[in-house]
C-alpha cells in the first residue's frame, strides 16, 4: 500500500500517519495547516512525524492534488482533512463549503482518475442530527442535520456513493463519535475542560450538563482505520446480485455513551482538582446525546474498542501535563 493521509497535522490524521509509519508503511502526509486552531499545535504534531514526507496543500487546490497524485501513485487515501467543529459552522458556513464540499469533490475526482484502490473518509456522528432513537444505526434516516457541518458530512457520504456507483471508486465512510486522547483538539470538550481545570477557570456545561457522548479513545479509532484500510467494499458480494456501488458507511465509536458530568468527574479525579461548573443553555447546532451501534463494523473487522474512560483520561492527562505549555498557549491563541 502507498497511503496518503490528508489532515495529517490534525488530531486523528497525525495519529494515523504516526501508526502507519511505525508499522513500516509507505505514508505521505498532507495538510493546509489552517488557523482554525493554533498552528503551533499542528506544527508540533508534524514535527513528531519524522520519516513521513509532508505536503502543505489545500484540498480545494485541484492542480496541486493532481501533481501530487501523478508523482506518488497512491493506492490508498484516508481523507481526514476537513473543516471540523459543529459550533463554528453556525457562523462560518463558507469554510465548510470550501474544505468539506469543494475539497472533498477534488479528492474523489483525483482518486478516480488515478485508480485509487480504497478511499476512506471521515464522516461524523453528527449526521444523525437530533435523533432520539438510540443507539444510532447506519440504517437510520439521516436527512435532518442539526448544523451545516453535519450537512457537509452527510453530503460527503452521498458524493462518495455517487463516485462508487458511477466510477467504481471503492470508498468507506467512517462516522466518528467524539474522539479524545493525547494531541487532541483544543476546540473540543476534553481539552477545554482540562485547560480550565489547570487554570482554575470555570468550565461551561451546555444544556445544563444534560449531555452524553460516545467518547472514543484515539488508539481504538486508529486500530479500526488500520483494519479497514485493506478492506475496500466490493462491487457485488455474490454473482447473482445486481450491480452494487462499492461503498460502505460504518459507525466508529466505542458503543457506550458517557454522561458529560461523569467525564468531568473522571477528569477531576485524575487532575486532583474540582471544576467550577457554569451551567448554560443548549448551543445552536448541538445535540443532547450520541451513542454508536457498532455491530456492523465489529462484524467486519472483529475489533471492539478496548480503552476504558479511566485509562483514556489517564493517557490524555499524562500527555497534557508533559505538553502543558504548548497546550495552554494553543488554547489562548
Ligand atoms: N475528532 C472528533 O471527535 C471527530 C468526530 C467526528 C468527525 N470528525 C472528523 O474527522 C476528521 C478529522 O478530525 P480531527 O479531529 O483530526 O480534526 P482536526 O481539525 O484536528 O484535523 C483536520 C485537519 O485538516 C486540515 N484541513 C482542513 N481543511 C483543509 C483543506 N482544505 N486542505 C487541507 N487540509 C485541511 C486542518 O488544518 C487540520 O489539521 C474531520 O473530518 C472531522 O470532521 C472528527
mmCIF file of C-alpha atoms and ligand atoms in Angstrom:
data_model
loop_
_atom_site.group_PDB
_atom_site.id
_atom_site.type_symbol
_atom_site.label_atom_id
_atom_site.label_comp_id
_atom_site.label_asym_id
_atom_site.label_seq_id
_atom_site.Cartn_x
_atom_site.Cartn_y
_atom_site.Cartn_z
ATOM 1 C CA UNK A 1 0.000 0.000 0.000
ATOM 2 C CA UNK A 2 1.100 3.550 -0.674
ATOM 3 C CA UNK A 3 -1.059 5.661 1.587
ATOM 4 C CA UNK A 4 -1.954 9.358 1.525
ATOM 5 C CA UNK A 5 -3.248 10.730 4.840
ATOM 6 C CA UNK A 6 -4.886 14.128 4.454
ATOM 7 C CA UNK A 7 -5.390 16.309 7.522
ATOM 8 C CA UNK A 8 -2.196 14.742 8.910
ATOM 9 C CA UNK A 9 -1.396 17.798 11.030
ATOM 10 C CA UNK A 10 -4.783 17.351 12.674
ATOM 11 C CA UNK A 11 -5.630 15.207 15.691
ATOM 12 C CA UNK A 12 -6.766 11.953 14.057
ATOM 13 C CA UNK A 13 -4.649 12.271 10.897
ATOM 14 C CA UNK A 14 -1.470 12.739 12.947
ATOM 15 C CA UNK A 15 -2.115 9.588 14.978
ATOM 16 C CA UNK A 16 -2.926 7.589 11.866
ATOM 17 C CA UNK A 17 0.193 8.700 9.955
ATOM 18 C CA UNK A 18 2.298 8.022 13.053
ATOM 19 C CA UNK A 19 0.928 4.486 13.489
ATOM 20 C CA UNK A 20 1.281 3.645 9.793
ATOM 21 C CA UNK A 21 4.880 4.810 9.508
ATOM 22 C CA UNK A 22 5.819 2.962 12.714
ATOM 23 C CA UNK A 23 4.458 -0.200 11.096
ATOM 24 C CA UNK A 24 6.704 0.351 8.082
ATOM 25 C CA UNK A 25 4.062 1.542 5.612
ATOM 26 C CA UNK A 26 4.796 3.970 2.827
ATOM 27 C CA UNK A 27 2.914 7.076 4.024
ATOM 28 C CA UNK A 28 2.636 10.615 2.680
ATOM 29 C CA UNK A 29 1.090 13.403 4.779
ATOM 30 C CA UNK A 30 -0.895 16.398 3.544
ATOM 31 C CA UNK A 31 -2.434 19.351 5.380
ATOM 32 C CA UNK A 32 -3.047 23.029 4.670
ATOM 33 C CA UNK A 33 -2.130 23.963 8.286
ATOM 34 C CA UNK A 34 -5.062 26.361 8.530
ATOM 35 C CA UNK A 35 -5.563 28.523 11.609
ATOM 36 C CA UNK A 36 -8.957 27.227 12.772
ATOM 37 C CA UNK A 37 -6.994 26.444 15.942
ATOM 38 C CA UNK A 38 -3.361 27.070 16.930
ATOM 39 C CA UNK A 39 -0.988 26.358 14.053
ATOM 40 C CA UNK A 40 1.751 25.792 16.675
ATOM 41 C CA UNK A 41 -0.046 22.615 17.816
ATOM 42 C CA UNK A 42 -0.389 21.382 14.216
ATOM 43 C CA UNK A 43 3.300 22.094 13.556
ATOM 44 C CA UNK A 44 4.295 20.279 16.744
ATOM 45 C CA UNK A 45 2.374 17.218 15.565
ATOM 46 C CA UNK A 46 4.047 17.339 12.131
ATOM 47 C CA UNK A 47 7.462 17.574 13.795
ATOM 48 C CA UNK A 48 6.735 14.270 15.561
ATOM 49 C CA UNK A 49 6.112 12.621 12.191
ATOM 50 C CA UNK A 50 9.747 12.117 11.256
ATOM 51 C CA UNK A 51 10.122 9.936 8.197
ATOM 52 C CA UNK A 52 6.776 10.985 6.710
ATOM 53 C CA UNK A 53 7.008 13.337 3.688
ATOM 54 C CA UNK A 54 4.741 16.325 4.384
ATOM 55 C CA UNK A 55 2.997 18.468 1.761
ATOM 56 C CA UNK A 56 1.336 21.745 2.624
ATOM 57 C CA UNK A 57 -1.543 21.582 0.178
ATOM 58 C CA UNK A 58 -5.156 22.721 0.354
ATOM 59 C CA UNK A 59 -7.502 20.022 -0.947
ATOM 60 C CA UNK A 60 -9.508 22.724 -2.691
ATOM 61 C CA UNK A 61 -6.434 23.195 -4.962
ATOM 62 C CA UNK A 62 -7.121 20.603 -7.662
ATOM 63 C CA UNK A 63 -3.961 21.308 -9.690
ATOM 64 C CA UNK A 64 -1.675 20.641 -6.697
ATOM 65 C CA UNK A 65 -3.548 17.430 -5.875
ATOM 66 C CA UNK A 66 -3.222 16.289 -9.476
ATOM 67 C CA UNK A 67 0.552 16.887 -9.460
ATOM 68 C CA UNK A 68 0.934 15.004 -6.161
ATOM 69 C CA UNK A 69 -1.165 12.027 -7.278
ATOM 70 C CA UNK A 70 0.638 11.784 -10.631
ATOM 71 C CA UNK A 71 4.006 11.691 -8.884
ATOM 72 C CA UNK A 72 3.168 9.481 -5.897
ATOM 73 C CA UNK A 73 0.729 6.909 -7.350
ATOM 74 C CA UNK A 74 -1.208 6.295 -4.121
ATOM 75 C CA UNK A 75 -3.063 3.028 -3.729
ATOM 76 C CA UNK A 76 -4.951 4.125 -0.591
ATOM 77 C CA UNK A 77 -6.189 7.533 0.570
ATOM 78 C CA UNK A 78 -7.554 8.417 4.016
ATOM 79 C CA UNK A 79 -9.244 11.802 3.971
ATOM 80 C CA UNK A 80 -9.206 13.366 7.409
ATOM 81 C CA UNK A 81 -8.773 16.934 6.118
ATOM 82 C CA UNK A 82 -11.898 18.915 6.782
ATOM 83 C CA UNK A 83 -13.236 21.961 8.456
ATOM 84 C CA UNK A 84 -14.333 20.425 11.764
ATOM 85 C CA UNK A 85 -16.425 21.877 14.597
ATOM 86 C CA UNK A 86 -20.206 21.914 14.901
ATOM 87 C CA UNK A 87 -20.452 25.222 16.748
ATOM 88 C CA UNK A 88 -18.043 27.106 14.456
ATOM 89 C CA UNK A 89 -20.148 26.098 11.466
ATOM 90 C CA UNK A 90 -23.123 28.136 12.667
ATOM 91 C CA UNK A 91 -21.348 31.449 11.945
ATOM 92 C CA UNK A 92 -18.743 30.350 9.365
ATOM 93 C CA UNK A 93 -20.648 28.161 6.891
ATOM 94 C CA UNK A 94 -18.486 29.009 3.875
ATOM 95 C CA UNK A 95 -15.351 27.479 5.398
ATOM 96 C CA UNK A 96 -17.240 24.171 5.355
ATOM 97 C CA UNK A 97 -18.179 24.548 1.705
ATOM 98 C CA UNK A 98 -14.538 25.222 0.808
ATOM 99 C CA UNK A 99 -12.895 22.217 2.512
ATOM 100 C CA UNK A 100 -15.693 19.710 3.004
ATOM 101 C CA UNK A 101 -17.501 20.096 -0.311
ATOM 102 C CA UNK A 102 -15.096 21.520 -2.926
ATOM 103 C CA UNK A 103 -12.048 19.885 -1.319
ATOM 104 C CA UNK A 104 -13.748 16.527 -0.955
ATOM 105 C CA UNK A 105 -15.033 16.600 -4.539
ATOM 106 C CA UNK A 106 -11.475 17.260 -5.716
ATOM 107 C CA UNK A 107 -10.216 14.265 -3.765
ATOM 108 C CA UNK A 108 -12.901 11.995 -5.160
ATOM 109 C CA UNK A 109 -12.008 13.087 -8.639
ATOM 110 C CA UNK A 110 -8.251 12.595 -8.355
ATOM 111 C CA UNK A 111 -8.801 9.232 -6.640
ATOM 112 C CA UNK A 112 -10.987 8.184 -9.559
ATOM 113 C CA UNK A 113 -8.554 9.361 -12.228
ATOM 114 C CA UNK A 114 -5.591 7.701 -10.517
ATOM 115 C CA UNK A 115 -7.352 4.376 -9.832
ATOM 116 C CA UNK A 116 -7.016 4.535 -6.063
ATOM 117 C CA UNK A 117 -7.952 1.105 -4.649
ATOM 118 C CA UNK A 118 -9.652 2.399 -1.497
ATOM 119 C CA UNK A 119 -10.660 5.849 -0.296
ATOM 120 C CA UNK A 120 -11.561 6.094 3.385
ATOM 121 C CA UNK A 121 -13.031 9.364 4.576
ATOM 122 C CA UNK A 122 -14.183 10.959 7.805
ATOM 123 C CA UNK A 123 -17.859 11.375 8.332
ATOM 124 C CA UNK A 124 -19.397 12.097 11.719
ATOM 125 C CA UNK A 125 -21.982 11.019 14.287
ATOM 126 C CA UNK A 126 -23.467 14.482 13.724
ATOM 127 C CA UNK A 127 -25.217 13.160 10.589
ATOM 128 C CA UNK A 128 -27.780 11.573 12.979
ATOM 129 C CA UNK A 129 -28.926 15.047 13.999
ATOM 130 C CA UNK A 130 -31.309 15.201 16.976
ATOM 131 C CA UNK A 131 -32.484 11.647 16.504
ATOM 132 C CA UNK A 132 -33.966 10.259 19.723
ATOM 133 C CA UNK A 133 -33.813 6.540 18.870
ATOM 134 C CA UNK A 134 -30.686 5.084 20.421
ATOM 135 C CA UNK A 135 -28.183 3.711 19.676
ATOM 136 C CA UNK A 136 -27.570 5.242 16.233
ATOM 137 C CA UNK A 137 -27.517 2.659 13.430
ATOM 138 C CA UNK A 138 -26.102 3.082 9.942
ATOM 139 C CA UNK A 139 -29.559 2.293 8.541
ATOM 140 C CA UNK A 140 -31.257 5.135 10.455
ATOM 141 C CA UNK A 141 -32.611 8.107 8.475
ATOM 142 C CA UNK A 142 -30.032 10.890 8.267
ATOM 143 C CA UNK A 143 -31.797 13.657 6.373
ATOM 144 C CA UNK A 144 -32.215 16.212 9.187
ATOM 145 C CA UNK A 145 -28.729 17.506 10.073
ATOM 146 C CA UNK A 146 -28.662 19.930 13.021
ATOM 147 C CA UNK A 147 -25.797 22.038 11.603
ATOM 148 C CA UNK A 148 -24.144 22.949 8.300
ATOM 149 C CA UNK A 149 -21.121 20.915 9.472
ATOM 150 C CA UNK A 150 -23.329 17.835 9.738
ATOM 151 C CA UNK A 151 -24.909 18.640 6.381
ATOM 152 C CA UNK A 152 -21.472 18.666 4.678
ATOM 153 C CA UNK A 153 -20.578 15.339 6.304
ATOM 154 C CA UNK A 154 -23.793 13.773 5.010
ATOM 155 C CA UNK A 155 -23.098 15.351 1.625
ATOM 156 C CA UNK A 156 -19.674 13.646 1.635
ATOM 157 C CA UNK A 157 -21.342 10.275 2.088
ATOM 158 C CA UNK A 158 -23.631 10.881 -0.856
ATOM 159 C CA UNK A 159 -20.833 12.241 -3.044
ATOM 160 C CA UNK A 160 -18.688 9.194 -2.262
ATOM 161 C CA UNK A 161 -21.609 6.905 -3.030
ATOM 162 C CA UNK A 162 -22.128 8.502 -6.425
ATOM 163 C CA UNK A 163 -18.425 8.123 -7.327
ATOM 164 C CA UNK A 164 -18.548 4.493 -6.199
ATOM 165 C CA UNK A 165 -21.650 3.851 -8.258
ATOM 166 C CA UNK A 166 -20.713 5.780 -11.391
ATOM 167 C CA UNK A 167 -16.964 5.349 -11.480
ATOM 168 C CA UNK A 168 -16.444 2.216 -9.338
ATOM 169 C CA UNK A 169 -14.250 4.092 -6.836
ATOM 170 C CA UNK A 170 -14.317 1.913 -3.670
ATOM 171 C CA UNK A 171 -14.885 4.078 -0.623
ATOM 172 C CA UNK A 172 -15.658 3.768 3.070
ATOM 173 C CA UNK A 173 -17.228 6.485 5.219
ATOM 174 C CA UNK A 174 -16.336 6.481 8.906
ATOM 175 C CA UNK A 175 -18.805 8.122 11.266
ATOM 176 C CA UNK A 176 -16.554 9.120 14.177
ATOM 177 C CA UNK A 177 -18.032 9.615 17.656
ATOM 178 C CA UNK A 178 -16.268 12.245 19.877
ATOM 179 C CA UNK A 179 -12.651 11.133 19.663
ATOM 180 C CA UNK A 180 -10.347 12.108 22.555
ATOM 181 C CA UNK A 181 -6.771 11.465 23.664
ATOM 182 C CA UNK A 182 -3.234 12.879 23.532
ATOM 183 C CA UNK A 183 -2.673 15.607 20.904
ATOM 184 C CA UNK A 184 -6.430 16.262 20.935
ATOM 185 C CA UNK A 185 -8.227 19.254 19.532
ATOM 186 C CA UNK A 186 -8.220 22.458 21.599
ATOM 187 C CA UNK A 187 -11.774 23.317 20.500
ATOM 188 C CA UNK A 188 -13.244 20.081 21.927
ATOM 189 C CA UNK A 189 -14.579 19.493 25.443
ATOM 190 C CA UNK A 190 -11.725 17.282 26.813
ATOM 191 C CA UNK A 191 -9.060 19.948 26.114
ATOM 192 C CA UNK A 192 -11.347 22.853 27.046
ATOM 193 C CA UNK A 193 -12.289 21.255 30.372
ATOM 194 C CA UNK A 194 -8.749 20.138 31.210
ATOM 195 C CA UNK A 195 -7.251 23.560 30.435
ATOM 196 C CA UNK A 196 -9.876 25.281 32.600
ATOM 197 C CA UNK A 197 -9.203 22.845 35.430
ATOM 198 C CA UNK A 198 -5.458 23.521 35.214
ATOM 199 C CA UNK A 199 -6.005 27.267 35.235
ATOM 200 C CA UNK A 200 -8.733 27.243 37.884
ATOM 201 C CA UNK A 201 -11.198 28.775 35.405
ATOM 202 C CA UNK A 202 -14.864 27.753 35.285
ATOM 203 C CA UNK A 203 -15.982 25.118 32.783
ATOM 204 C CA UNK A 204 -19.087 25.679 30.677
ATOM 205 C CA UNK A 205 -21.590 22.822 30.672
ATOM 206 C CA UNK A 206 -24.174 23.288 27.953
ATOM 207 C CA UNK A 207 -27.743 22.055 28.199
ATOM 208 C CA UNK A 208 -27.175 22.358 31.986
ATOM 209 C CA UNK A 209 -24.822 19.375 31.794
ATOM 210 C CA UNK A 210 -27.541 17.060 30.485
ATOM 211 C CA UNK A 211 -25.457 15.675 27.640
ATOM 212 C CA UNK A 212 -23.892 12.331 26.828
ATOM 213 C CA UNK A 213 -21.285 11.426 24.252
ATOM 214 C CA UNK A 214 -19.955 8.138 22.954
ATOM 215 C CA UNK A 215 -16.388 9.191 23.821
ATOM 216 C CA UNK A 216 -13.936 7.030 21.850
ATOM 217 C CA UNK A 217 -10.243 6.844 22.644
ATOM 218 C CA UNK A 218 -7.912 7.739 19.780
ATOM 219 C CA UNK A 219 -5.957 4.437 19.745
ATOM 220 C CA UNK A 220 -9.186 2.486 19.312
ATOM 221 C CA UNK A 221 -10.173 4.749 16.409
ATOM 222 C CA UNK A 222 -6.780 4.267 14.749
ATOM 223 C CA UNK A 223 -6.958 0.490 15.201
ATOM 224 C CA UNK A 224 -10.303 0.471 13.380
ATOM 225 C CA UNK A 225 -8.982 2.608 10.499
ATOM 226 C CA UNK A 226 -5.882 0.411 10.116
ATOM 227 C CA UNK A 227 -8.092 -2.690 9.934
ATOM 228 C CA UNK A 228 -10.438 -1.051 7.412
ATOM 229 C CA UNK A 229 -7.640 0.093 5.072
ATOM 230 C CA UNK A 230 -7.077 -3.242 3.261
ATOM 231 C CA UNK A 231 -10.831 -3.952 3.042
ATOM 232 C CA UNK A 232 -12.282 -1.909 0.165
ATOM 233 C CA UNK A 233 -16.006 -2.577 -0.331
ATOM 234 C CA UNK A 234 -16.615 -4.978 -3.208
ATOM 235 C CA UNK A 235 -18.842 -4.019 -6.165
ATOM 236 C CA UNK A 236 -21.108 -7.049 -5.648
ATOM 237 C CA UNK A 237 -20.872 -9.640 -2.875
ATOM 238 C CA UNK A 238 -22.297 -12.526 -4.941
ATOM 239 C CA UNK A 239 -22.516 -13.026 -8.737
ATOM 240 C CA UNK A 240 -26.332 -13.042 -8.678
ATOM 241 C CA UNK A 241 -26.802 -9.687 -7.039
ATOM 242 C CA UNK A 242 -27.457 -6.562 -9.051
ATOM 243 C CA UNK A 243 -24.678 -4.118 -9.762
ATOM 244 C CA UNK A 244 -23.829 -2.570 -6.406
ATOM 245 C CA UNK A 245 -21.784 0.538 -5.604
ATOM 246 C CA UNK A 246 -18.568 -0.343 -3.739
ATOM 247 C CA UNK A 247 -19.345 1.996 -0.868
ATOM 248 C CA UNK A 248 -19.980 1.390 2.832
ATOM 249 C CA UNK A 249 -20.554 3.509 5.909
ATOM 250 C CA UNK A 250 -19.605 2.454 9.458
ATOM 251 C CA UNK A 251 -20.151 3.919 12.897
ATOM 252 C CA UNK A 252 -16.767 4.185 14.502
ATOM 253 C CA UNK A 253 -17.414 4.638 18.204
ATOM 254 C CA UNK A 254 -16.973 2.820 21.493
ATOM 255 C CA UNK A 255 -20.645 1.936 21.728
ATOM 256 C CA UNK A 256 -21.036 3.126 25.335
ATOM 257 C CA UNK A 257 -22.288 6.666 25.896
ATOM 258 C CA UNK A 258 -20.816 8.564 28.832
ATOM 259 C CA UNK A 259 -22.649 11.354 30.650
ATOM 260 C CA UNK A 260 -20.728 14.593 30.282
ATOM 261 C CA UNK A 261 -20.748 15.079 34.059
ATOM 262 C CA UNK A 262 -19.146 11.628 34.528
ATOM 263 C CA UNK A 263 -16.474 12.621 32.034
ATOM 264 C CA UNK A 264 -15.805 15.773 34.101
ATOM 265 C CA UNK A 265 -15.722 13.763 37.362
ATOM 266 C CA UNK A 266 -13.122 11.366 35.921
ATOM 267 C CA UNK A 267 -11.000 14.257 34.666
ATOM 268 C CA UNK A 268 -11.214 15.983 38.070
ATOM 269 C CA UNK A 269 -10.087 12.815 39.857
ATOM 270 C CA UNK A 270 -7.092 12.358 37.566
ATOM 271 C CA UNK A 271 -6.054 16.014 37.869
ATOM 272 C CA UNK A 272 -6.794 16.150 41.596
ATOM 273 C CA UNK A 273 -8.855 19.344 41.306
ATOM 274 C CA UNK A 274 -12.505 20.333 41.346
ATOM 275 C CA UNK A 275 -14.095 22.222 38.492
ATOM 276 C CA UNK A 276 -16.100 25.403 38.903
ATOM 277 C CA UNK A 277 -19.209 24.442 36.912
ATOM 278 C CA UNK A 278 -21.123 27.017 34.905
ATOM 279 C CA UNK A 279 -24.357 25.520 33.625
ATOM 280 C CA UNK A 280 -25.571 27.002 30.335
ATOM 281 C CA UNK A 281 -28.310 26.703 27.730
ATOM 282 C CA UNK A 282 -28.010 24.274 24.822
ATOM 283 C CA UNK A 283 -25.946 25.762 21.982
ATOM 284 C CA UNK A 284 -27.312 26.113 18.443
ATOM 285 C CA UNK A 285 -26.398 23.125 16.250
ATOM 286 C CA UNK A 286 -25.615 20.868 19.222
ATOM 287 C CA UNK A 287 -27.291 17.556 20.107
ATOM 288 C CA UNK A 288 -28.011 16.031 23.539
ATOM 289 C CA UNK A 289 -26.707 12.528 23.107
ATOM 290 C CA UNK A 290 -24.679 10.310 20.799
ATOM 291 C CA UNK A 291 -24.355 6.540 21.005
ATOM 292 C CA UNK A 292 -22.934 4.312 18.295
ATOM 293 C CA UNK A 293 -24.323 0.931 17.400
ATOM 294 C CA UNK A 294 -21.073 -0.817 16.444
ATOM 295 C CA UNK A 295 -22.328 -4.186 15.201
ATOM 296 C CA UNK A 296 -21.711 -3.513 11.524
ATOM 297 C CA UNK A 297 -18.070 -2.539 11.977
ATOM 298 C CA UNK A 298 -17.380 -5.296 14.515
ATOM 299 C CA UNK A 299 -18.641 -7.985 12.168
ATOM 300 C CA UNK A 300 -16.208 -6.773 9.506
ATOM 301 C CA UNK A 301 -13.018 -6.065 11.431
ATOM 302 C CA UNK A 302 -13.548 -8.205 14.559
ATOM 303 C CA UNK A 303 -12.410 -5.493 16.933
ATOM 304 C CA UNK A 304 -14.094 -3.977 19.959
ATOM 305 C CA UNK A 305 -12.687 -0.744 21.427
ATOM 306 C CA UNK A 306 -10.555 -1.679 24.414
ATOM 307 C CA UNK A 307 -9.738 1.542 26.243
ATOM 308 C CA UNK A 308 -11.903 2.440 29.255
ATOM 309 C CA UNK A 309 -12.716 6.047 30.140
ATOM 310 C CA UNK A 310 -10.355 5.939 33.144
ATOM 311 C CA UNK A 311 -7.469 4.592 31.037
ATOM 312 C CA UNK A 312 -8.152 7.053 28.219
ATOM 313 C CA UNK A 313 -8.280 10.044 30.537
ATOM 314 C CA UNK A 314 -5.138 8.846 32.271
ATOM 315 C CA UNK A 315 -3.201 8.770 28.957
ATOM 316 C CA UNK A 316 -4.704 12.103 27.912
ATOM 317 C CA UNK A 317 -3.748 13.844 31.161
ATOM 318 C CA UNK A 318 -0.240 12.350 31.135
ATOM 319 C CA UNK A 319 0.284 13.906 27.695
ATOM 320 C CA UNK A 320 -1.365 17.173 28.743
ATOM 321 C CA UNK A 321 0.939 17.613 31.723
ATOM 322 C CA UNK A 322 4.017 16.839 29.602
ATOM 323 C CA UNK A 323 2.991 19.367 26.930
ATOM 324 C CA UNK A 324 1.217 21.735 29.322
ATOM 325 C CA UNK A 325 2.828 24.909 27.954
ATOM 326 C CA UNK A 326 2.172 24.092 24.289
ATOM 327 C CA UNK A 327 -1.442 23.161 25.021
ATOM 328 C CA UNK A 328 -2.247 26.151 27.218
ATOM 329 C CA UNK A 329 -0.686 28.507 24.655
ATOM 330 C CA UNK A 330 -2.670 26.774 21.896
ATOM 331 C CA UNK A 331 -5.853 27.280 23.907
ATOM 332 C CA UNK A 332 -5.312 31.037 24.114
ATOM 333 C CA UNK A 333 -4.080 31.523 20.507
HETATM 334 N N1 LIG B 1 -12.289 14.473 16.481
HETATM 335 C C1 LIG B 1 -13.549 14.030 16.509
HETATM 336 O O1 LIG B 1 -14.100 13.722 17.562
HETATM 337 C C2 LIG B 1 -14.333 13.901 15.228
HETATM 338 C C3 LIG B 1 -15.664 13.478 15.308
HETATM 339 C C4 LIG B 1 -16.394 13.338 14.116
HETATM 340 C C5 LIG B 1 -15.798 13.593 12.903
HETATM 341 N N2 LIG B 1 -14.506 14.029 12.861
HETATM 342 C C6 LIG B 1 -13.928 14.304 11.549
HETATM 343 O O2 LIG B 1 -12.679 13.638 11.460
HETATM 344 C C7 LIG B 1 -11.763 14.397 10.647
HETATM 345 C C8 LIG B 1 -10.502 14.676 11.439
HETATM 346 O O3 LIG B 1 -10.861 15.377 12.625
HETATM 347 P P1 LIG B 1 -9.807 15.932 13.658
HETATM 348 O O4 LIG B 1 -10.449 15.879 14.990
HETATM 349 O O5 LIG B 1 -8.482 15.310 13.440
HETATM 350 O O6 LIG B 1 -9.774 17.459 13.196
HETATM 351 P P2 LIG B 1 -8.542 18.461 13.018
HETATM 352 O O7 LIG B 1 -9.145 19.814 12.786
HETATM 353 O O8 LIG B 1 -7.590 18.319 14.148
HETATM 354 O O9 LIG B 1 -7.856 17.940 11.693
HETATM 355 C C9 LIG B 1 -8.245 18.313 10.408
HETATM 356 C C10 LIG B 1 -7.026 18.789 9.661
HETATM 357 O O10 LIG B 1 -7.413 19.071 8.318
HETATM 358 C C11 LIG B 1 -6.717 20.227 7.885
HETATM 359 N N3 LIG B 1 -7.518 20.848 6.828
HETATM 360 C C12 LIG B 1 -8.703 21.496 6.958
HETATM 361 N N4 LIG B 1 -9.125 21.947 5.767
HETATM 362 C C13 LIG B 1 -8.188 21.557 4.858
HETATM 363 C C14 LIG B 1 -8.040 21.748 3.457
HETATM 364 N N5 LIG B 1 -8.942 22.451 2.760
HETATM 365 N N6 LIG B 1 -6.947 21.237 2.854
HETATM 366 C C15 LIG B 1 -6.009 20.545 3.557
HETATM 367 N N7 LIG B 1 -6.086 20.364 4.880
HETATM 368 C C16 LIG B 1 -7.165 20.858 5.535
HETATM 369 C C17 LIG B 1 -6.600 21.106 9.124
HETATM 370 O O11 LIG B 1 -5.505 22.007 9.051
HETATM 371 C C18 LIG B 1 -6.428 20.075 10.245
HETATM 372 O O12 LIG B 1 -5.064 19.886 10.559
HETATM 373 C C19 LIG B 1 -12.543 15.638 10.236
HETATM 374 O O13 LIG B 1 -13.170 15.374 9.012
HETATM 375 C C20 LIG B 1 -13.607 15.761 11.306
HETATM 376 O O14 LIG B 1 -14.731 16.466 10.836
HETATM 377 C C21 LIG B 1 -13.765 14.175 13.997
#
